[in-house]
XYZ file of C-alpha atoms in Angstrom:
784
model
C 0.000 0.000 0.000
C 2.856 2.339 0.831
C 4.504 1.879 -2.562
C 1.222 2.526 -4.275
C 0.765 5.825 -2.543
C 4.310 6.892 -3.292
C 3.581 6.662 -6.986
C 2.815 10.215 -8.046
C 0.178 9.196 -10.567
C -1.571 6.988 -8.039
C -1.484 9.654 -5.393
C -2.851 12.150 -7.857
C -5.742 9.828 -8.625
C -6.227 8.637 -5.056
C -6.622 11.684 -2.914
C -8.411 14.692 -4.323
C -9.356 17.556 -2.070
C -10.411 20.222 -4.573
C -14.070 21.194 -4.677
C -15.869 23.498 -7.018
C -17.901 26.373 -5.651
C -20.571 25.652 -8.209
C -20.812 22.040 -7.054
C -21.305 22.948 -3.406
C -24.550 21.072 -3.012
C -24.238 18.612 -5.869
C -24.807 15.020 -4.946
C -22.525 13.909 -7.759
C -19.565 16.072 -6.777
C -18.009 13.143 -4.904
C -18.006 11.047 -8.058
C -16.187 13.458 -10.403
C -13.612 15.147 -8.187
C -11.039 17.560 -9.598
C -7.355 16.665 -9.762
C -6.235 20.114 -8.655
C -5.129 19.042 -5.167
C -2.001 17.384 -6.493
C -0.903 19.751 -9.237
C 2.298 20.372 -7.335
C 3.371 16.775 -8.036
C 3.443 17.379 -11.780
C 3.019 14.769 -14.497
C 5.591 12.233 -15.694
C 7.090 12.762 -19.170
C 4.645 11.784 -21.888
C 1.630 11.835 -19.571
C -1.056 14.078 -21.089
C -1.896 17.255 -19.208
C -5.569 17.491 -18.226
C -7.794 19.480 -20.533
C -9.776 22.041 -18.570
C -13.388 22.770 -19.389
C -13.709 26.123 -21.046
C -16.629 28.385 -20.314
C -17.095 31.762 -21.885
C -19.424 34.131 -20.084
C -22.134 35.483 -22.410
C -21.696 39.022 -23.639
C -24.656 41.074 -22.442
C -25.385 44.400 -24.171
C -24.676 47.500 -22.098
C -28.307 48.633 -22.193
C -29.608 45.454 -20.514
C -30.160 45.871 -16.732
C -27.621 44.005 -14.592
C -29.363 41.468 -12.353
C -28.342 38.451 -10.322
C -30.400 35.325 -9.627
C -30.606 32.786 -6.833
C -32.888 29.943 -5.704
C -34.347 30.157 -2.205
C -37.251 28.933 -0.115
C -38.381 26.044 2.042
C -38.157 22.249 1.576
C -36.056 22.275 -1.536
C -32.993 20.734 -3.127
C -30.014 22.820 -4.152
C -31.153 22.908 -7.786
C -34.703 24.079 -7.156
C -36.477 26.835 -5.269
C -38.186 30.180 -5.346
C -36.676 32.411 -8.028
C -35.203 35.569 -6.538
C -33.629 38.506 -8.366
C -31.059 41.015 -7.095
C -31.517 44.421 -8.722
C -29.978 47.675 -7.521
C -28.929 46.069 -4.254
C -32.340 44.656 -3.335
C -33.548 41.072 -3.545
C -37.039 40.443 -4.881
C -39.119 37.773 -6.604
C -40.766 36.962 -9.945
C -44.516 36.590 -10.501
C -45.823 33.359 -12.039
C -48.106 35.132 -14.558
C -47.232 33.911 -18.099
C -44.085 32.209 -16.792
C -43.256 29.042 -18.749
C -40.571 26.438 -19.363
C -38.709 28.743 -21.766
C -38.285 31.309 -19.009
C -37.197 28.550 -16.635
C -34.605 27.479 -19.229
C -33.107 30.971 -19.295
C -33.044 31.107 -15.493
C -31.375 27.709 -15.052
C -28.663 28.420 -17.593
C -28.026 31.804 -16.035
C -27.534 29.987 -12.713
C -25.067 27.545 -14.288
C -27.327 24.504 -14.717
C -27.477 22.735 -18.065
C -31.261 22.960 -18.471
C -34.615 23.424 -16.761
C -36.715 20.466 -15.647
C -39.908 22.281 -14.659
C -41.299 25.365 -12.956
C -43.764 25.818 -10.075
C -46.425 28.540 -9.597
C -48.240 29.824 -6.497
C -45.299 30.151 -4.082
C -44.620 26.415 -3.877
C -41.351 27.158 -2.086
C -42.889 29.727 0.256
C -43.630 33.415 -0.070
C -40.716 35.740 -0.659
C -40.087 39.261 0.660
C -39.458 42.641 -0.882
C -40.285 43.814 -4.380
C -41.681 41.660 -7.186
C -39.208 42.638 -9.869
C -40.677 40.814 -12.892
C -44.252 40.108 -13.993
C -45.733 38.699 -17.228
C -42.337 37.381 -18.310
C -42.108 36.159 -21.922
C -38.899 34.372 -22.965
C -37.990 32.509 -26.136
C -35.473 30.383 -24.236
C -32.488 31.799 -26.139
C -31.945 34.889 -23.984
C -28.654 35.143 -22.117
C -30.250 36.656 -19.004
C -33.753 36.961 -17.606
C -33.437 40.725 -17.945
C -33.524 40.319 -21.748
C -36.963 38.658 -21.678
C -40.036 40.746 -22.352
C -42.009 41.752 -19.240
C -44.045 44.584 -17.770
C -40.769 46.244 -16.850
C -38.573 45.890 -13.800
C -40.580 46.558 -10.671
C -43.916 46.865 -12.520
C -46.280 44.213 -11.131
C -49.766 43.732 -9.742
C -48.930 40.373 -8.122
C -48.735 39.251 -4.516
C -46.055 37.018 -3.021
C -48.571 34.156 -3.065
C -47.802 34.106 -6.812
C -44.006 33.830 -6.481
C -42.659 31.465 -9.125
C -40.214 28.635 -8.511
C -37.998 26.646 -10.878
C -36.484 23.163 -10.915
C -33.182 22.862 -12.759
C -31.255 19.827 -13.890
C -28.684 18.536 -11.419
C -26.054 18.759 -14.176
C -23.883 21.870 -14.244
C -22.566 23.676 -17.316
C -18.907 22.552 -17.614
C -16.505 25.268 -16.527
C -19.247 27.611 -15.324
C -17.926 30.145 -12.843
C -19.790 30.797 -9.662
C -20.838 34.426 -9.269
C -20.890 35.268 -5.566
C -24.334 36.644 -4.622
C -22.883 38.493 -1.667
C -20.302 40.536 -3.464
C -19.952 44.261 -3.705
C -22.590 45.546 -6.103
C -20.015 47.435 -8.144
C -17.855 44.334 -8.647
C -18.319 41.101 -10.564
C -16.073 38.656 -8.735
C -15.721 35.176 -10.180
C -14.415 32.172 -8.272
C -13.961 28.910 -10.146
C -12.630 26.548 -7.512
C -11.269 26.267 -3.975
C -8.737 23.835 -2.542
C -6.497 23.084 0.416
C -2.961 22.637 -0.950
C -0.582 20.786 1.357
C 2.722 22.620 1.747
C 4.702 20.706 4.353
C 6.166 17.365 3.281
C 4.551 15.593 6.225
C 1.084 16.535 4.954
C 1.616 15.858 1.257
C 1.350 12.110 1.748
C -1.617 12.209 4.086
C -5.070 11.117 3.070
C -7.175 13.134 3.452
C -5.287 16.427 3.226
C -6.072 18.348 6.412
C -3.540 21.201 6.423
C -2.165 23.664 3.910
C -2.762 26.859 1.977
C -6.307 27.875 1.110
C -6.279 28.695 -2.582
C -8.906 29.947 -4.995
C -8.838 29.534 -8.743
C -9.434 32.808 -10.517
C -8.918 33.334 -14.233
C -7.474 29.832 -14.588
C -4.730 30.445 -11.996
C -4.480 29.305 -8.385
C -3.978 32.126 -5.897
C -3.518 32.331 -2.163
C -5.640 34.438 0.196
C -3.939 37.050 2.347
C -4.341 36.242 6.053
C -4.995 39.866 7.014
C -8.420 39.967 8.704
C -8.671 36.166 8.394
C -10.692 34.824 11.327
C -11.306 31.449 13.013
C -14.824 31.598 11.558
C -13.338 31.603 8.065
C -11.275 28.532 8.935
C -14.359 26.831 10.339
C -16.143 27.293 7.017
C -13.198 26.064 4.939
C -12.754 22.924 7.043
C -16.468 22.250 7.012
C -16.818 22.441 3.232
C -14.021 19.885 2.854
C -15.707 17.429 5.206
C -13.977 18.191 8.507
C -15.961 18.883 11.712
C -13.279 20.963 13.456
C -10.054 22.890 13.201
C -6.846 23.239 15.245
C -3.754 25.387 15.588
C -0.761 24.954 13.315
C 2.923 25.903 13.420
C 2.802 29.428 11.975
C 6.578 29.864 12.135
C 7.177 27.136 9.561
C 4.708 28.680 7.109
C 6.255 32.140 7.511
C 9.620 30.678 6.569
C 8.071 28.967 3.556
C 6.338 32.191 2.426
C 9.663 34.063 2.560
C 11.351 31.467 0.352
C 8.647 31.408 -2.316
C 6.739 34.543 -3.311
C 2.989 33.903 -3.062
C 0.492 34.944 -5.723
C -2.330 36.594 -3.833
C -5.979 36.813 -4.725
C -7.223 40.389 -4.883
C -9.802 40.075 -2.119
C -10.199 39.164 1.534
C -13.063 37.031 2.878
C -15.458 37.545 5.778
C -17.452 34.535 7.082
C -19.773 34.250 10.073
C -18.939 30.565 10.638
C -22.414 29.349 9.730
C -21.879 29.199 5.989
C -21.859 25.753 4.412
C -19.388 26.867 1.745
C -16.889 29.665 1.108
C -19.042 30.895 -1.771
C -21.688 31.977 0.759
C -19.293 34.259 2.654
C -19.027 37.981 2.055
C -16.093 39.557 0.328
C -13.848 41.638 2.533
C -11.562 44.485 1.534
C -9.783 44.531 -1.787
C -5.993 44.369 -1.542
C -5.771 46.767 -4.469
C -8.160 49.192 -2.782
C -5.898 49.169 0.272
C -2.968 49.992 -1.961
C -1.138 46.809 -1.100
C -1.390 43.870 -3.458
C 1.386 41.957 -1.678
C -0.461 41.368 1.650
C 1.809 43.693 3.639
C 3.150 41.874 6.699
C 0.786 38.930 6.220
C 1.275 35.507 4.685
C -1.010 33.149 2.748
C -3.933 31.770 4.738
C -3.254 28.364 6.262
C -5.887 26.079 7.732
C -5.421 22.949 9.813
C -8.537 20.816 10.035
C -9.497 17.961 12.333
C -10.955 14.916 10.602
C -13.740 12.838 12.090
C -12.731 9.521 13.614
C -13.823 7.550 10.556
C -11.407 9.567 8.397
C -8.588 10.216 10.883
C -5.410 10.493 8.788
C -2.025 8.965 9.422
C 0.859 8.774 6.942
C -0.038 6.555 4.003
C -3.713 5.650 4.062
C -4.363 6.040 7.759
C -8.115 5.678 8.110
C -10.584 3.344 9.705
C -11.839 0.459 7.610
C -15.525 0.961 8.330
C -17.648 3.921 9.226
C -18.566 4.219 12.879
C -20.555 6.853 14.697
C -18.554 9.787 16.066
C -19.006 8.851 19.736
C -16.903 7.645 22.603
C -16.459 3.934 23.162
C -18.721 3.915 26.189
C -21.117 6.666 25.215
C -24.566 6.066 23.779
C -24.937 8.233 20.644
C -27.883 10.613 20.610
C -28.051 11.070 16.838
C -27.657 8.690 13.918
C -28.266 8.519 10.160
C -30.304 5.786 8.499
C -31.245 4.919 4.929
C -28.443 6.718 3.072
C -26.661 5.214 0.098
C -23.239 6.710 0.864
C -21.334 7.718 3.974
C -22.499 11.085 5.256
C -26.135 10.982 4.202
C -29.291 9.622 5.726
C -32.524 10.182 7.581
C -31.805 11.920 10.900
C -32.847 9.956 13.977
C -32.490 11.063 17.604
C -32.637 9.129 20.869
C -35.165 10.452 23.370
C -36.497 8.718 26.472
C -34.728 5.526 25.477
C -36.404 5.346 22.040
C -35.143 6.297 18.598
C -37.336 8.639 16.545
C -37.147 11.131 13.698
C -37.155 14.902 13.137
C -39.993 16.680 11.333
C -38.862 18.792 8.384
C -40.750 21.955 9.425
C -38.167 24.801 9.380
C -35.411 22.264 8.590
C -32.479 24.074 6.937
C -28.752 23.905 6.196
C -27.785 25.401 9.555
C -29.552 22.677 11.542
C -28.408 20.006 9.108
C -24.806 21.175 9.554
C -25.063 20.733 13.334
C -26.035 17.099 12.688
C -23.194 16.591 10.210
C -20.531 18.041 12.514
C -21.862 16.051 15.459
C -21.403 12.825 13.492
C -17.841 13.658 12.423
C -18.491 15.130 8.975
C -18.184 18.675 7.672
C -20.945 21.099 6.813
C -24.208 19.979 5.233
C -24.449 20.332 1.495
C -28.143 19.539 1.516
C -30.952 19.612 4.091
C -33.433 17.001 2.902
C -37.150 17.048 3.605
C -40.226 15.011 2.781
C -38.793 11.626 3.766
C -36.525 11.641 0.714
C -34.253 8.983 2.243
C -37.069 6.709 3.366
C -39.554 6.934 6.206
C -38.615 6.094 9.749
C -40.575 4.235 12.403
C -41.515 5.144 15.942
C -42.191 8.660 17.235
C -41.365 12.001 15.650
C -39.265 13.457 18.465
C -38.510 16.991 17.263
C -40.442 19.557 15.246
C -39.650 23.102 14.070
C -35.952 22.707 14.925
C -33.975 25.945 14.998
C -30.215 25.855 15.557
C -27.731 28.695 15.884
C -25.149 26.558 14.105
C -22.702 26.309 16.993
C -24.418 23.629 19.092
C -22.504 20.439 19.845
C -25.601 18.364 19.131
C -28.909 18.902 17.371
C -30.534 17.806 20.628
C -29.332 21.135 22.107
C -31.168 23.159 19.440
C -34.471 24.841 20.119
C -37.593 23.064 18.908
C -41.319 23.188 19.546
C -41.630 21.136 22.735
C -45.415 21.455 22.734
C -45.643 19.958 19.259
C -43.058 17.191 19.124
C -45.013 15.334 16.463
C -48.311 17.163 16.161
C -49.176 17.601 12.502
C -46.086 15.641 11.388
C -45.930 12.178 9.905
C -42.982 10.127 8.706
C -43.659 11.497 5.234
C -41.972 14.646 6.592
C -38.856 13.011 8.041
C -35.794 15.231 7.756
C -32.497 14.066 6.326
C -29.015 15.355 5.526
C -26.255 15.050 2.972
C -22.945 16.042 4.510
C -19.601 17.074 3.060
C -17.127 14.253 3.675
C -13.346 14.226 3.184
C -12.059 13.177 -0.231
C -10.446 9.813 0.427
C -9.852 8.951 -3.228
C -11.581 5.573 -2.961
C -13.456 6.115 -6.235
C -10.231 6.138 -8.216
C -9.274 2.621 -7.097
C -12.393 0.942 -8.441
C -14.428 0.969 -11.653
C -17.305 -0.788 -13.381
C -16.497 -1.982 -16.868
C -18.580 -3.172 -19.808
C -22.011 -2.212 -18.487
C -24.789 -0.618 -20.503
C -24.711 2.420 -18.204
C -22.449 3.836 -15.447
C -24.464 2.031 -12.747
C -23.564 -1.523 -13.778
C -20.649 -3.621 -14.947
C -17.828 -5.947 -14.088
C -15.979 -4.891 -10.943
C -12.349 -3.975 -11.594
C -9.878 -2.820 -8.955
C -6.555 -0.992 -9.179
C -3.694 -2.788 -7.424
C 0.095 -2.761 -7.424
C 1.856 -5.576 -9.236
C 5.639 -5.606 -9.625
C 5.919 -1.911 -8.910
C 3.205 -0.880 -11.364
C -0.456 -0.122 -10.986
C -2.696 -2.515 -12.919
C -6.430 -3.081 -13.229
C -7.856 -6.532 -12.573
C -11.037 -8.379 -11.650
C -12.508 -9.745 -8.426
C -13.156 -13.449 -7.948
C -16.901 -14.086 -7.820
C -16.772 -17.057 -5.456
C -18.902 -16.081 -2.450
C -19.739 -12.723 -4.025
C -23.065 -11.406 -2.723
C -25.229 -8.437 -1.883
C -23.082 -7.110 0.981
C -19.981 -6.998 -1.217
C -21.944 -5.307 -3.987
C -23.263 -2.728 -1.501
C -19.692 -1.732 -0.618
C -18.772 -1.360 -4.303
C -21.744 0.894 -5.034
C -21.066 2.990 -1.935
C -17.374 3.337 -2.806
C -18.257 4.624 -6.264
C -20.916 6.980 -4.910
C -23.612 5.155 -6.886
C -25.991 4.493 -3.996
C -27.230 0.983 -3.242
C -26.625 -2.382 -4.854
C -29.581 -3.721 -6.781
C -27.874 -6.967 -7.835
C -24.664 -8.913 -7.271
C -23.491 -11.058 -10.191
C -21.175 -14.078 -10.144
C -20.947 -14.241 -13.943
C -20.223 -11.264 -16.187
C -19.631 -12.780 -19.611
C -22.277 -10.407 -21.000
C -20.193 -7.390 -19.850
C -16.964 -7.519 -21.844
C -14.458 -5.497 -19.896
C -10.947 -4.588 -20.918
C -9.008 -7.740 -21.890
C -5.968 -6.338 -20.111
C -7.965 -6.416 -16.863
C -9.243 -10.014 -17.076
C -6.787 -11.393 -14.502
C -8.034 -11.878 -10.944
C -6.302 -9.526 -8.506
C -8.616 -9.956 -5.468
C -10.250 -13.101 -4.087
C -12.008 -14.324 -0.975
C -13.814 -11.026 -0.499
C -16.187 -10.955 2.503
C -17.756 -7.648 3.527
C -19.826 -6.637 6.527
C -21.501 -3.954 4.446
C -20.266 -0.970 6.476
C -16.877 -0.647 4.784
C -16.032 2.495 2.832
C -13.859 0.628 0.337
C -13.746 -2.923 -1.043
C -10.100 -3.151 -0.005
C -11.223 -2.827 3.631
C -13.222 -6.068 3.444
C -11.684 -9.400 4.404
C -9.885 -10.929 1.402
C -6.988 -13.227 0.557
C -4.459 -10.454 -0.031
C -1.550 -11.618 -2.188
C -2.517 -15.278 -1.712
C -5.089 -15.425 -4.499
C -7.363 -18.431 -4.847
C -10.005 -18.468 -7.567
C -10.588 -21.854 -9.270
C -13.021 -20.433 -11.860
C -10.703 -17.570 -12.740
C -11.713 -14.076 -13.777
C -12.905 -12.833 -17.176
C -16.425 -14.248 -17.700
C -16.612 -15.450 -14.080
C -15.532 -12.156 -12.523
C -17.741 -10.397 -9.962
C -20.181 -7.755 -11.147
C -22.756 -5.379 -9.721
C -25.638 -3.164 -10.682
C -26.314 -0.115 -8.529
C -29.310 2.073 -7.904
C -29.840 5.464 -6.300
C -32.824 4.043 -4.401
C -33.605 0.828 -2.543
C -36.494 -0.785 -0.656
C -36.584 -0.947 3.128
C -38.678 -3.664 4.779
C -39.875 -3.082 8.322
C -41.993 -5.512 10.355
C -44.809 -4.100 12.495
C -44.006 -5.278 16.063
C -47.461 -4.411 17.434
C -49.162 -6.847 15.021
C -46.875 -9.654 16.208
C -47.619 -8.863 19.848
C -51.384 -8.652 19.347
C -51.903 -11.806 17.254
C -49.809 -14.433 19.072
C -51.485 -17.614 20.297
C -50.904 -21.370 20.623
C -52.547 -24.068 18.519
C -52.288 -27.830 18.892
C -52.590 -29.235 15.381
C -52.762 -32.927 14.398
C -49.821 -34.215 12.412
C -51.988 -35.518 9.553
C -52.972 -31.872 8.817
C -49.336 -30.793 8.618
C -48.010 -32.911 5.763
C -47.427 -29.983 3.393
C -45.688 -28.031 6.145
C -43.584 -31.105 6.942
C -42.483 -31.352 3.310
C -41.345 -27.723 3.431
C -39.389 -28.212 6.685
C -41.653 -25.946 8.709
C -41.710 -28.311 11.737
C -39.127 -29.276 14.349
C -36.847 -32.215 13.531
C -38.625 -34.433 16.087
C -41.778 -34.291 13.957
C -40.340 -36.988 11.689
C -41.077 -39.587 14.368
C -44.475 -38.187 15.332
C -47.478 -40.452 14.563
C -50.079 -39.035 12.209
C -52.737 -38.963 14.927
C -50.622 -37.055 17.471
C -50.303 -33.279 17.747
C -47.677 -30.593 17.291
C -47.838 -27.393 19.387
C -47.487 -24.306 17.215
C -46.770 -20.720 18.253
C -48.822 -18.768 15.700
C -48.774 -15.052 14.884
C -49.334 -12.631 12.014
C -46.640 -10.653 10.176
C -47.268 -7.258 8.608
C -44.255 -6.239 6.551
C -44.067 -2.618 5.350
C -41.889 -1.221 2.583
C -40.715 2.154 3.903
C -37.969 2.572 1.328
C -37.728 4.466 -1.945
C -38.206 1.626 -4.432
C -40.286 -1.537 -4.662
C -39.121 -4.737 -2.987
C -38.804 -7.396 -5.689
C -37.625 -10.985 -5.248
C -34.128 -11.726 -6.441
C -35.197 -14.607 -8.673
C -36.937 -13.865 -11.948
C -40.396 -15.320 -12.458
C -39.170 -18.112 -14.748
C -36.980 -19.465 -11.930
C -39.592 -19.477 -9.158
C -40.048 -22.871 -7.491
C -43.452 -24.542 -7.689
C -44.571 -26.352 -4.514
C -47.193 -28.843 -5.557
C -48.464 -29.574 -2.061
C -49.352 -25.963 -1.282
C -50.047 -25.194 -4.961
C -48.023 -21.999 -5.144
C -44.676 -20.587 -6.281
C -41.827 -19.582 -3.997
C -40.055 -16.481 -5.261
C -37.678 -16.547 -2.251
C -36.958 -19.849 -0.545
C -36.123 -18.154 2.778
C -37.922 -14.863 3.370
C -38.038 -14.800 7.195
C -36.516 -16.633 10.139
C -38.466 -17.219 13.363
C -36.488 -18.109 16.485
C -37.320 -18.664 20.135
C -34.255 -17.928 22.260
C -33.420 -18.664 25.871
C -32.393 -15.765 28.084
C -28.726 -16.536 27.382
C -29.336 -16.278 23.640
C -29.297 -19.958 22.680
C -31.914 -21.176 20.209
C -34.587 -23.507 21.628
C -36.993 -23.510 18.676
C -36.932 -22.194 15.140
C -39.007 -21.746 12.040
C -38.686 -20.173 8.631
C -40.971 -18.785 6.012
C -40.559 -18.914 2.264
C -42.139 -16.151 0.227
C -45.344 -18.032 -0.556
C -46.472 -14.823 -2.136
C -45.093 -11.301 -1.979
C -47.949 -8.944 -2.706
C -49.531 -5.660 -1.678
C -52.119 -6.600 0.951
C -52.879 -2.954 1.808
C -51.392 0.450 0.944
C -51.241 3.920 2.417
C -53.851 6.364 1.240
C -53.276 7.506 -2.323
C -51.065 4.532 -3.295
C -52.388 1.868 -5.644
C -51.605 -1.827 -5.263
C -49.195 -3.070 -7.887
C -48.383 -6.690 -6.993
C -50.792 -9.584 -6.723
C -49.975 -13.285 -6.659
C -53.163 -14.594 -8.243
C -52.820 -16.122 -11.719
C -49.018 -16.289 -11.504
C -48.858 -12.524 -11.116
C -45.795 -10.433 -10.400
C -44.589 -10.557 -6.800
C -43.251 -7.669 -4.713
C -44.140 -4.990 -2.178
C -44.735 -1.449 -3.423
C -43.312 1.561 -1.590
C -45.942 2.652 0.942
C -47.660 -0.749 0.976
C -47.439 -3.790 3.210
C -47.721 -7.547 2.876
C -49.638 -9.384 5.605
C -48.976 -13.045 6.368
C -51.936 -14.078 8.470
C -51.502 -16.296 11.512
C -53.726 -19.030 10.019
C -51.617 -19.895 6.965
C -49.090 -22.728 6.829
C -45.593 -22.173 8.232
C -46.588 -18.884 9.892
C -45.481 -20.370 13.199
C -42.740 -21.802 15.372
C -43.022 -25.459 16.407
C -42.664 -25.325 20.231
C -43.760 -28.916 20.924
C -40.456 -29.676 22.673
C -40.075 -26.327 24.480
C -40.255 -26.296 28.274
C -42.179 -23.592 30.182
C -40.161 -20.479 30.965
C -39.180 -16.979 29.855
C -37.841 -16.523 26.336
C -37.092 -13.984 23.623
C -38.971 -14.315 20.351
C -37.085 -13.051 17.289
C -38.140 -12.496 13.672
C -35.615 -11.644 10.938
C -36.758 -10.493 7.477
C -34.587 -11.085 4.408
C -32.041 -12.896 6.627
C -29.692 -13.948 3.833
C -29.555 -10.480 2.240
C -30.906 -11.903 -1.001
C -32.447 -8.541 -1.840
C -30.596 -5.274 -1.276
C -32.206 -2.811 1.140
C -31.328 0.717 2.181
C -31.299 -0.303 5.855
C -30.815 -3.807 7.207
C -30.703 -2.635 10.821
C -34.506 -2.531 11.097
C -35.143 -6.053 9.748
C -35.320 -7.644 13.199
C -38.233 -7.686 15.652
C -37.744 -8.970 19.188
C -40.304 -9.644 21.926
C -40.170 -10.880 25.465
C -42.169 -14.078 25.851
C -43.484 -16.150 28.762
C -44.730 -19.705 28.281
C -46.404 -21.607 31.116
C -46.954 -24.883 29.251
C -50.514 -23.966 28.246
C -50.536 -20.308 27.269
C -48.003 -17.853 25.931
C -47.649 -14.102 26.481
C -45.810 -11.809 24.093
C -44.824 -8.301 25.293
C -42.327 -5.452 24.757
C -42.133 -6.194 21.045
C -39.910 -3.722 19.195
C -37.740 -3.332 16.128
C -34.102 -4.185 16.802
C -32.060 -1.025 17.336
C -35.146 1.139 17.912
C -34.503 1.505 21.642
C -31.536 2.651 23.723
C -28.522 0.426 24.223
C -29.081 -0.370 27.898
C -32.628 -1.592 27.289
C -31.604 -3.493 24.166
C -29.011 -5.445 26.144
C -31.797 -7.145 28.103
C -32.937 -8.806 24.854
C -30.600 -11.586 23.695
C -30.218 -12.361 20.005
C -29.458 -10.112 17.062
C -29.400 -6.363 17.669
C -30.222 -5.922 13.984
C -29.761 -7.652 10.667
C -26.520 -5.801 9.841
C -23.631 -8.240 9.888
C -20.288 -7.412 11.463
C -18.431 -10.175 9.636
C -19.178 -13.334 7.756
């Protein structure tokens, strides 16, 4: 690993810390990172220099009013919102009268997005303030600025703010577009293309991630330093946050002064003034101009240096010093108060908080970047790049603990922020669960892995970059034992979300012939790793009888995934005991739904069955579909139905020390939409060999009176037990969250009756209470 990182090309491709101002809130910015961080290393002879995207600002006639646009409002993504216009130093809005997609196209391109997706009337993103600058706007779509479109005239309007228009732009940015700071001096037009932390000291040049160095901005195609006159700790806080670091620390200023004397810096013309609450440098105000002060050489100052503190999951040491799997940013003995669930990559998820020993969610009323940033920093990330609303990362379970959260931005935990204590959950449902996407350090993991041969960027043969005989080569991964958990790590490492399938044959995806050789085998992942190389594997001792090429491992990824959650109250309320004669259990016996002792049971004797109902909800973002295609479903003649999943659930009765005393399992006799939330139509029905699955917002009910919906407790002695149900136990189908696939109940059996109580989803209660329940905490493996 050390030799790999010493290779300048590898290092250049491995650890990128440069981020574009215009990609501040872009979800895809972690996939296509710039190479600017390691320009100081240079390129070897013959290696092509990178071609920079060129963007030429449109030439606007002198007689056209100068305006500036931004997107604002409530419950929005970074590329959508209420359209606001800055004219003569005052922000205002645009009326929705006559507004159309052509006007939206002009707006989106003026903001740097490639195109418009749609527009929204009637103040969808909330009512704005101030003047309504434009009304009855008519654009052809070819104008270079909204000010060129026909209208009633600037400031001429008979509209109210209830008619404020909003736009939705494509997530894709115009290549090379320069961010125009909305908080600049009105008489200036300052353009910033990019920002980076450039390591200066040799000890930091080899560290991943880069945490200390000069702060540089790219202006006019050249990198320039910022003068440290008037630079404040709040500025440093913002810089560290935007690069994924939760904190900052002191550095050795003397060393940097010596370095600045040896090499003349090239200073940017402006100073910066941040409050500390900004999510990105582009949101800060410009300070004084060095030229206006008559000193373009920074006087007695030196270039700005920042030294950031990485979260524990990303803590750097020389040569790839980081933890192999993401863990919450908490002490070893401390119960975390906040966690993220349902996210496809590290640093994103639905926000859940622990209150009164029970995990719950946050309502999205008043949810914004400031509050989201408090969550991100608390968990060991940087600032938030997006505050998500509307249950975008799946709906949680349990109570809604906090509503109308308002943070100052400097709290240590979101639980310290103000919120409406009288209305914890009043008027809020899990459809309004808040989420976050945080800035995380650039670890360079994406550059060590690729998908090859697929029909689109989300699928293909898995190829990894390794060192062989002093050179870096691409090769394949042995598919023996390759499954969903390994595929999940690949998709997360590439920033592609969740795994939808894991493939053990990839002959239909012809990758590069030069990469056919197997370079990694024996891969076993827990699913929490940030990189495939962090999973257990054979190392240099490769063993792959089938070889690579057509038998190499492959994946397909998806930005969304289902999330199955069992209703614990239904289990608790429907449990009972039935004594059933053996002659009525022949079909169940053939499907191994009885205890092993049933093989010697006479046909006229009885088996004692613990019966209950299961109500399985899909709270995710995509439908739950069986792994096997319909043509490979197994027909069971005795029960006269198809099994689309041979093992769909496990049922276990555990002693108080965690040992199994009775067990059962359930095949997917039929996955269908039994009932759905209001407004959602049923999609899956098993009748007539129909398609099987569970739609988002629907649930599948397995009634207590159907075969195999039980545990055979004939041989169980009276006593206290724990009853445990695990959905999708073998991870056959990828889900956004496996931690909520377990339900556990306390159970008391007196030999005649059984009581079921304290049923809950695994991981939904505090750690101390959970420890009193033996068995699985959740369905997330730690190793296999």
